[in-house]
């Protein structure tokens, strides 16, 4: 099958290798000429010191990527997704299957990627939409380490198709789901709790505190998923708790790293600015706060984190506030 990957960063190029391993022809489109040259000439991953299959090609030309395939894997940061989708809608002339692998919530609108796709892609240009998410550090998948993901679509046939395209019996197993909202929301919100977990570590708190924040954070993710119409089970699955486990205590996680810097005293913008790559969790904290206000949810961790990342509350005072809340049943 011909497959185009839109966004050739850490995750996009890693998925390109997986898709090539599974016997597909893959063309990556990225806006960064250095990445494109590195992939085409050196056959190297743009970020990792890993040689990738030589049949993977890259281009700067969005139209070329879209013309090559009826399957588009969306892998740009969520904040850039709307612009990229507008451009895709302009250049495509037939129906495409959109597979989104980005985890995040759009700034300002708080939209999930499926909602942005709905707004930006004309109805006669979309075959279907599938979100593919789960615990997956690109650093491990590029080394073909065993990983499981979940593919969710309102159309079971499309979820099944993506399950088959991405699965292999060597290192990648994909489960299917019909809960698009649950998968998208869990995947975005785990980044919020990963930042909180990083802040705690940066402040010098121990593993007990981190485990408490993560498990109480799960309660908050579940509330948000349910409020938006997703299923509780999905929040406890690969795209929610699974991804939270891998993100919230790993030095490989950019969100955890960002939190770590905030916990050590940097502002959120300084902490984000020092990473060249995508950090989606700050926006997820803001979106979680807004959703909580809208649906009157009890989200003490996310609400407190919101004040910290916006510079309105010192992390030490925030911790004191969390600890001094009235005691309650679990
Ligand atoms: N890195 C991982 O381990 C991983 C795993 C699973 C999911 N994800 C998700 O995948 C998404 C991308 O993450 P990543 O790690 O590949 O990020 P990245 O920053 O490494 O790569 C993003 C790519 O998008 C391109 N891009 C940025 N702005 C663009 C624009 N306006 N138009 C077109 N292209 C643009 C960049 O050139 C870059 O190559 C994120 O939502 C992330 O949460 C990442």
Short mmCIF file of C-alpha atoms and ligand atoms in Angstrom, two decimals:
data_model
loop_
_atom_site.label_atom_id
_atom_site.label_comp_id
_atom_site.label_asym_id
_atom_site.label_seq_id
_atom_site.Cartn_x
_atom_site.Cartn_y
_atom_site.Cartn_z
CA UNK A 1 0.00 0.00 0.00
CA UNK A 2 1.17 3.59 -0.64
CA UNK A 3 1.07 5.66 2.56
CA UNK A 4 1.95 9.31 3.15
CA UNK A 5 3.11 10.51 6.54
CA UNK A 6 2.43 14.23 7.05
CA UNK A 7 5.02 15.45 9.56
CA UNK A 8 8.42 13.74 9.60
CA UNK A 9 9.55 14.48 13.15
CA UNK A 10 10.33 12.01 15.92
CA UNK A 11 7.07 10.06 15.71
CA UNK A 12 6.24 10.49 12.02
CA UNK A 13 9.59 9.12 10.79
CA UNK A 14 9.40 6.31 13.34
CA UNK A 15 5.95 5.30 12.08
CA UNK A 16 7.29 5.53 8.53
CA UNK A 17 9.83 2.85 9.45
CA UNK A 18 7.09 0.67 10.97
CA UNK A 19 4.95 1.07 7.84
CA UNK A 20 7.95 0.26 5.62
CA UNK A 21 8.71 -2.80 7.79
CA UNK A 22 5.11 -3.87 7.16
CA UNK A 23 5.70 -3.79 3.40
CA UNK A 24 4.27 -0.38 2.47
CA UNK A 25 5.69 2.35 0.21
CA UNK A 26 6.08 5.39 2.42
CA UNK A 27 6.52 9.05 1.53
CA UNK A 28 7.11 11.52 4.35
CA UNK A 29 6.22 15.18 3.98
CA UNK A 30 7.93 17.67 6.26
CA UNK A 31 8.48 21.44 6.12
CA UNK A 32 12.03 21.17 7.42
CA UNK A 33 14.49 20.84 4.48
CA UNK A 34 17.17 19.41 6.78
CA UNK A 35 14.91 16.52 7.81
CA UNK A 36 13.96 15.83 4.21
CA UNK A 37 17.59 15.79 3.10
CA UNK A 38 18.65 13.63 6.05
CA UNK A 39 15.98 11.04 5.22
CA UNK A 40 16.59 11.05 1.44
CA UNK A 41 20.39 11.26 1.37
CA UNK A 42 21.67 9.82 4.65
CA UNK A 43 18.65 7.52 5.26
CA UNK A 44 18.80 8.57 8.90
CA UNK A 45 16.05 9.43 11.35
CA UNK A 46 16.06 13.24 11.86
CA UNK A 47 16.40 13.00 15.68
CA UNK A 48 17.70 9.55 16.53
CA UNK A 49 21.00 8.06 15.49
CA UNK A 50 19.22 5.27 13.62
CA UNK A 51 19.45 4.30 9.97
CA UNK A 52 15.99 3.88 8.46
CA UNK A 53 14.96 1.68 5.49
CA UNK A 54 16.31 3.16 2.26
CA UNK A 55 12.98 2.88 0.44
CA UNK A 56 11.44 5.56 2.72
CA UNK A 57 11.38 8.85 0.82
CA UNK A 58 10.70 12.38 1.99
CA UNK A 59 9.45 15.54 0.31
CA UNK A 60 8.78 19.18 1.12
CA UNK A 61 5.86 19.12 -1.34
CA UNK A 62 2.48 18.51 0.29
CA UNK A 63 0.73 17.92 -3.03
CA UNK A 64 3.26 15.29 -4.04
CA UNK A 65 2.67 13.49 -0.71
CA UNK A 66 -1.10 13.67 -1.04
CA UNK A 67 -1.13 12.56 -4.69
CA UNK A 68 1.00 9.53 -3.86
CA UNK A 69 -1.50 7.92 -1.50
CA UNK A 70 -5.10 7.68 -0.33
CA UNK A 71 -3.93 7.11 3.25
CA UNK A 72 -2.60 10.16 5.12
CA UNK A 73 -0.99 9.74 8.54
CA UNK A 74 -1.25 13.09 10.38
CA UNK A 75 1.77 13.62 12.62
CA UNK A 76 2.28 17.34 13.12
CA UNK A 77 1.87 19.11 16.48
CA UNK A 78 -1.80 19.73 17.26
CA UNK A 79 -1.26 23.49 17.24
CA UNK A 80 -0.23 23.24 13.56
CA UNK A 81 -2.93 20.71 12.60
CA UNK A 82 -5.58 23.17 11.37
CA UNK A 83 -3.18 24.98 9.02
CA UNK A 84 -1.88 21.69 7.65
CA UNK A 85 -5.42 20.34 7.15
CA UNK A 86 -6.48 23.53 5.34
CA UNK A 87 -3.52 23.04 2.98
CA UNK A 88 -4.35 19.36 2.52
CA UNK A 89 -7.98 20.21 1.70
CA UNK A 90 -6.77 22.59 -0.99
CA UNK A 91 -4.45 20.11 -2.72
CA UNK A 92 -6.44 16.86 -2.58
CA UNK A 93 -8.95 15.98 -5.25
CA UNK A 94 -10.26 12.62 -4.03
CA UNK A 95 -11.25 10.91 -0.77
CA UNK A 96 -8.51 10.07 1.71
CA UNK A 97 -8.36 7.97 4.85
CA UNK A 98 -7.08 10.27 7.62
CA UNK A 99 -5.13 8.55 10.39
CA UNK A 100 -4.28 10.90 13.22
CA UNK A 101 -1.41 10.01 15.56
CA UNK A 102 -0.98 13.43 17.21
CA UNK A 103 -1.93 13.73 20.85
CA UNK A 104 -3.22 17.09 21.85
CA UNK A 105 -5.93 19.67 22.12
CA UNK A 106 -6.03 22.69 19.83
CA UNK A 107 -5.16 26.00 21.50
CA UNK A 108 -8.08 28.47 21.75
CA UNK A 109 -10.80 26.06 20.54
CA UNK A 110 -9.98 23.06 22.80
CA UNK A 111 -10.88 20.91 19.79
CA UNK A 112 -9.74 17.34 19.43
CA UNK A 113 -8.10 16.49 16.07
CA UNK A 114 -11.24 14.70 14.79
CA UNK A 115 -13.18 17.94 15.28
CA UNK A 116 -10.56 19.95 13.39
CA UNK A 117 -10.64 17.40 10.54
CA UNK A 118 -14.44 17.71 10.48
CA UNK A 119 -14.20 21.47 10.08
CA UNK A 120 -11.35 21.64 7.59
CA UNK A 121 -11.76 18.68 5.24
CA UNK A 122 -14.64 18.80 2.76
CA UNK A 123 -17.06 15.89 3.14
CA UNK A 124 -16.31 14.64 -0.38
CA UNK A 125 -12.58 14.47 0.41
CA UNK A 126 -12.67 12.26 3.48
CA UNK A 127 -13.02 8.48 3.31
CA UNK A 128 -12.88 8.14 7.09
CA UNK A 129 -11.06 9.20 10.26
CA UNK A 130 -9.11 6.95 12.62
CA UNK A 131 -7.08 7.95 15.67
CA UNK A 132 -4.09 5.76 16.57
CA UNK A 133 -2.69 6.25 20.07
CA UNK A 134 -1.19 4.49 23.08
CA UNK A 135 2.00 4.09 25.11
CA UNK A 136 4.70 4.60 22.50
CA UNK A 137 7.99 6.39 22.94
CA UNK A 138 9.36 6.92 19.44
CA UNK A 139 12.81 6.20 20.93
CA UNK A 140 11.69 2.59 21.55
CA UNK A 141 9.56 1.98 18.44
CA UNK A 142 12.45 3.13 16.20
CA UNK A 143 14.49 0.31 17.80
CA UNK A 144 11.58 -2.06 17.09
CA UNK A 145 10.85 -2.64 20.78
CA UNK A 146 7.49 -4.30 21.52
CA UNK A 147 4.65 -1.77 21.63
CA UNK A 148 0.82 -1.82 21.69
CA UNK A 149 -1.50 0.86 20.33
CA UNK A 150 -5.24 1.35 19.90
CA UNK A 151 -6.96 2.42 16.64
CA UNK A 152 -10.36 4.05 17.12
CA UNK A 153 -12.94 4.98 14.52
CA UNK A 154 -16.72 5.37 14.39
CA UNK A 155 -16.52 2.97 11.45
CA UNK A 156 -15.37 -0.50 12.66
CA UNK A 157 -14.08 -1.36 9.16
CA UNK A 158 -11.69 1.60 9.21
CA UNK A 159 -10.45 0.77 12.72
CA UNK A 160 -9.84 -2.80 11.50
CA UNK A 161 -8.00 -1.57 8.41
CA UNK A 162 -5.65 0.62 10.47
CA UNK A 163 -5.20 -2.21 13.00
CA UNK A 164 -3.96 -4.39 10.14
CA UNK A 165 -1.82 -1.77 8.43
CA UNK A 166 0.17 -0.98 11.59
CA UNK A 167 0.31 -4.40 13.30
CA UNK A 168 3.02 -6.96 12.76
CA UNK A 169 3.96 -10.10 14.64
CA UNK A 170 7.42 -8.83 15.55
CA UNK A 171 6.99 -5.70 17.64
CA UNK A 172 3.73 -3.87 17.06
CA UNK A 173 0.24 -4.93 18.17
CA UNK A 174 -2.79 -2.73 17.56
CA UNK A 175 -6.17 -3.10 19.29
CA UNK A 176 -9.34 -1.64 17.76
CA UNK A 177 -11.94 0.61 19.38
CA UNK A 178 -15.03 2.64 18.49
CA UNK A 179 -14.33 5.31 21.11
CA UNK A 180 -12.75 8.18 19.17
CA UNK A 181 -13.50 10.73 21.92
CA UNK A 182 -12.06 8.51 24.66
CA UNK A 183 -8.86 7.73 22.77
CA UNK A 184 -8.24 11.32 21.68
CA UNK A 185 -9.02 12.79 25.09
CA UNK A 186 -7.01 10.27 27.10
CA UNK A 187 -4.03 10.70 24.76
CA UNK A 188 -4.09 14.47 25.24
CA UNK A 189 -4.81 14.55 28.97
CA UNK A 190 -2.09 12.11 29.99
CA UNK A 191 0.37 14.80 28.90
CA UNK A 192 -1.13 17.16 31.48
CA UNK A 193 -0.52 14.67 34.28
CA UNK A 194 2.96 13.92 32.89
CA UNK A 195 3.83 17.60 33.32
CA UNK A 196 2.49 17.52 36.89
CA UNK A 197 4.53 14.40 37.59
CA UNK A 198 7.63 16.15 36.23
CA UNK A 199 6.95 19.23 38.36
CA UNK A 200 6.77 17.02 41.47
CA UNK A 201 10.08 15.37 40.62
CA UNK A 202 11.67 18.73 39.84
CA UNK A 203 10.62 19.97 43.27
CA UNK A 204 12.45 17.03 44.81
CA UNK A 205 9.37 15.04 45.81
CA UNK A 206 9.80 11.29 45.83
CA UNK A 207 8.23 8.32 44.10
CA UNK A 208 5.41 8.11 46.67
CA UNK A 209 4.22 11.58 45.75
CA UNK A 210 4.57 10.87 42.05
CA UNK A 211 2.52 7.68 42.32
CA UNK A 212 -0.17 9.58 44.25
CA UNK A 213 -0.33 12.34 41.68
CA UNK A 214 -0.48 9.86 38.81
CA UNK A 215 -3.25 7.72 40.33
CA UNK A 216 -5.30 10.72 41.47
CA UNK A 217 -4.60 12.19 38.02
CA UNK A 218 -6.21 9.12 36.44
CA UNK A 219 -9.42 9.98 38.31
CA UNK A 220 -9.31 13.42 36.72
CA UNK A 221 -8.66 12.04 33.22
CA UNK A 222 -11.60 9.65 33.63
CA UNK A 223 -13.91 12.54 34.59
CA UNK A 224 -12.82 14.58 31.57
CA UNK A 225 -13.17 11.66 29.15
CA UNK A 226 -16.68 10.92 30.45
CA UNK A 227 -17.76 14.57 30.43
CA UNK A 228 -16.82 14.82 26.75
CA UNK A 229 -18.73 11.64 25.86
CA UNK A 230 -15.92 9.06 25.91
CA UNK A 231 -15.97 5.75 27.77
CA UNK A 232 -14.47 5.14 31.21
CA UNK A 233 -13.00 1.83 29.99
CA UNK A 234 -11.06 3.65 27.29
CA UNK A 235 -9.54 6.00 29.88
CA UNK A 236 -8.28 2.93 31.77
CA UNK A 237 -6.90 1.35 28.56
CA UNK A 238 -3.81 1.80 26.39
CA UNK A 239 -4.54 5.36 25.28
CA UNK A 240 -5.25 6.60 28.82
CA UNK A 241 -3.63 4.86 31.78
CA UNK A 242 -1.26 2.92 29.48
CA UNK A 243 0.11 6.09 27.95
CA UNK A 244 0.15 7.83 31.32
CA UNK A 245 2.35 5.10 32.79
CA UNK A 246 4.87 5.44 29.98
CA UNK A 247 4.82 9.24 29.96
CA UNK A 248 4.52 10.29 33.58
CA UNK A 249 7.71 8.80 34.92
CA UNK A 250 10.05 8.63 31.97
CA UNK A 251 13.03 10.83 31.21
CA UNK A 252 12.25 10.07 27.53
CA UNK A 253 9.02 12.08 27.83
CA UNK A 254 9.27 15.70 26.71
CA UNK A 255 6.24 16.55 28.84
CA UNK A 256 7.81 15.02 31.94
CA UNK A 257 11.06 16.87 31.16
CA UNK A 258 9.17 20.13 30.72
CA UNK A 259 7.49 19.62 34.12
CA UNK A 260 10.85 18.79 35.68
CA UNK A 261 12.19 22.19 34.61
CA UNK A 262 9.10 23.99 35.93
CA UNK A 263 9.50 22.14 39.24
CA UNK A 264 13.09 23.40 39.40
CA UNK A 265 11.91 26.99 39.02
CA UNK A 266 11.69 27.74 35.28
CA UNK A 267 8.56 29.40 33.89
CA UNK A 268 6.38 27.27 31.61
CA UNK A 269 7.41 29.24 28.52
CA UNK A 270 11.11 28.95 29.42
CA UNK A 271 10.68 25.21 30.00
CA UNK A 272 8.89 24.70 26.69
CA UNK A 273 11.22 27.01 24.81
CA UNK A 274 14.26 24.96 25.63
CA UNK A 275 12.81 21.96 23.74
CA UNK A 276 13.05 22.00 19.93
CA UNK A 277 10.39 19.34 19.77
CA UNK A 278 6.65 19.25 20.47
CA UNK A 279 5.48 19.62 24.10
CA UNK A 280 1.68 19.31 24.12
CA UNK A 281 1.04 19.00 27.89
CA UNK A 282 0.87 22.70 28.83
CA UNK A 283 -2.02 23.17 26.44
CA UNK A 284 -3.61 19.97 27.79
CA UNK A 285 -3.51 21.41 31.32
CA UNK A 286 -5.25 24.56 30.08
CA UNK A 287 -7.85 22.56 28.15
CA UNK A 288 -8.44 20.27 31.15
CA UNK A 289 -8.99 23.34 33.33
CA UNK A 290 -11.45 24.84 30.81
CA UNK A 291 -13.36 21.56 30.42
CA UNK A 292 -13.49 21.19 34.21
CA UNK A 293 -14.99 24.67 34.58
CA UNK A 294 -17.51 24.03 31.82
CA UNK A 295 -18.72 20.68 33.18
CA UNK A 296 -18.21 21.48 36.91
CA UNK A 297 -15.70 18.66 37.42
CA UNK A 298 -13.62 18.08 40.55
CA UNK A 299 -10.06 18.41 39.18
CA UNK A 300 -7.80 19.60 42.02
CA UNK A 301 -4.54 18.50 40.36
CA UNK A 302 -5.26 19.96 36.93
CA UNK A 303 -6.71 23.17 38.40
CA UNK A 304 -3.66 23.69 40.60
CA UNK A 305 -1.29 22.85 37.72
CA UNK A 306 -3.14 25.42 35.60
CA UNK A 307 -2.25 28.15 38.11
CA UNK A 308 1.37 26.98 38.32
CA UNK A 309 2.00 26.84 34.55
CA UNK A 310 0.39 30.26 34.13
CA UNK A 311 2.76 31.72 36.71
CA UNK A 312 -0.08 32.55 39.12
CA UNK A 313 1.03 30.16 41.83
CA UNK A 314 4.40 28.99 43.07
CA UNK A 315 4.77 25.19 42.86
CA UNK A 316 5.59 24.93 46.59
CA UNK A 317 2.45 26.88 47.53
CA UNK A 318 0.46 24.71 45.10
CA UNK A 319 1.67 21.58 46.86
CA UNK A 320 0.71 23.05 50.21
CA UNK A 321 -2.74 23.85 48.83
CA UNK A 322 -3.23 20.30 47.57
CA UNK A 323 -2.14 18.80 50.89
CA UNK A 324 -4.31 21.06 53.03
CA UNK A 325 -7.59 20.33 51.25
CA UNK A 326 -10.24 18.76 53.46
CA UNK A 327 -9.80 15.00 53.85
CA UNK A 328 -12.15 12.74 51.93
CA UNK A 329 -12.88 9.15 50.92
CA UNK A 330 -10.95 7.69 48.01
N1 LIG B 1 7.56 11.44 19.96
C1 LIG B 1 6.82 10.42 20.38
O1 LIG B 1 7.32 9.47 21.03
C2 LIG B 1 5.35 10.40 20.08
C3 LIG B 1 4.66 9.20 20.24
C4 LIG B 1 3.31 9.17 19.98
C5 LIG B 1 2.65 10.33 19.55
N2 LIG B 1 3.33 11.48 19.41
C6 LIG B 1 2.58 12.66 18.98
O2 LIG B 1 2.93 12.94 17.64
C7 LIG B 1 2.85 14.36 17.40
C8 LIG B 1 4.15 14.81 16.80
O3 LIG B 1 5.15 14.52 17.74
P1 LIG B 1 6.66 14.37 17.34
O4 LIG B 1 7.32 13.77 18.51
O5 LIG B 1 6.85 13.70 16.03
O6 LIG B 1 7.02 15.92 17.21
P2 LIG B 1 8.25 16.57 16.47
O7 LIG B 1 8.31 17.96 16.98
O8 LIG B 1 9.45 15.70 16.56
O9 LIG B 1 7.79 16.57 14.94
C9 LIG B 1 6.73 17.34 14.45
C10 LIG B 1 6.96 17.57 12.95
O10 LIG B 1 5.92 18.41 12.46
C11 LIG B 1 6.50 19.37 11.58
N3 LIG B 1 5.74 20.60 11.66
C12 LIG B 1 5.72 21.48 12.68
N4 LIG B 1 4.92 22.51 12.39
C13 LIG B 1 4.42 22.29 11.16
C14 LIG B 1 3.57 23.02 10.30
N5 LIG B 1 3.03 24.19 10.66
N6 LIG B 1 3.29 22.49 9.09
C15 LIG B 1 3.80 21.31 8.72
N7 LIG B 1 4.64 20.58 9.48
C16 LIG B 1 4.94 21.07 10.68
C17 LIG B 1 7.90 19.61 12.06
O11 LIG B 1 8.75 19.99 11.01
C18 LIG B 1 8.29 18.27 12.67
O12 LIG B 1 9.05 17.48 11.78
C19 LIG B 1 2.56 15.00 18.76
O13 LIG B 1 1.21 15.31 18.84
C20 LIG B 1 2.91 13.92 19.76
O14 LIG B 1 2.13 13.99 20.92
C21 LIG B 1 4.67 11.55 19.64
#
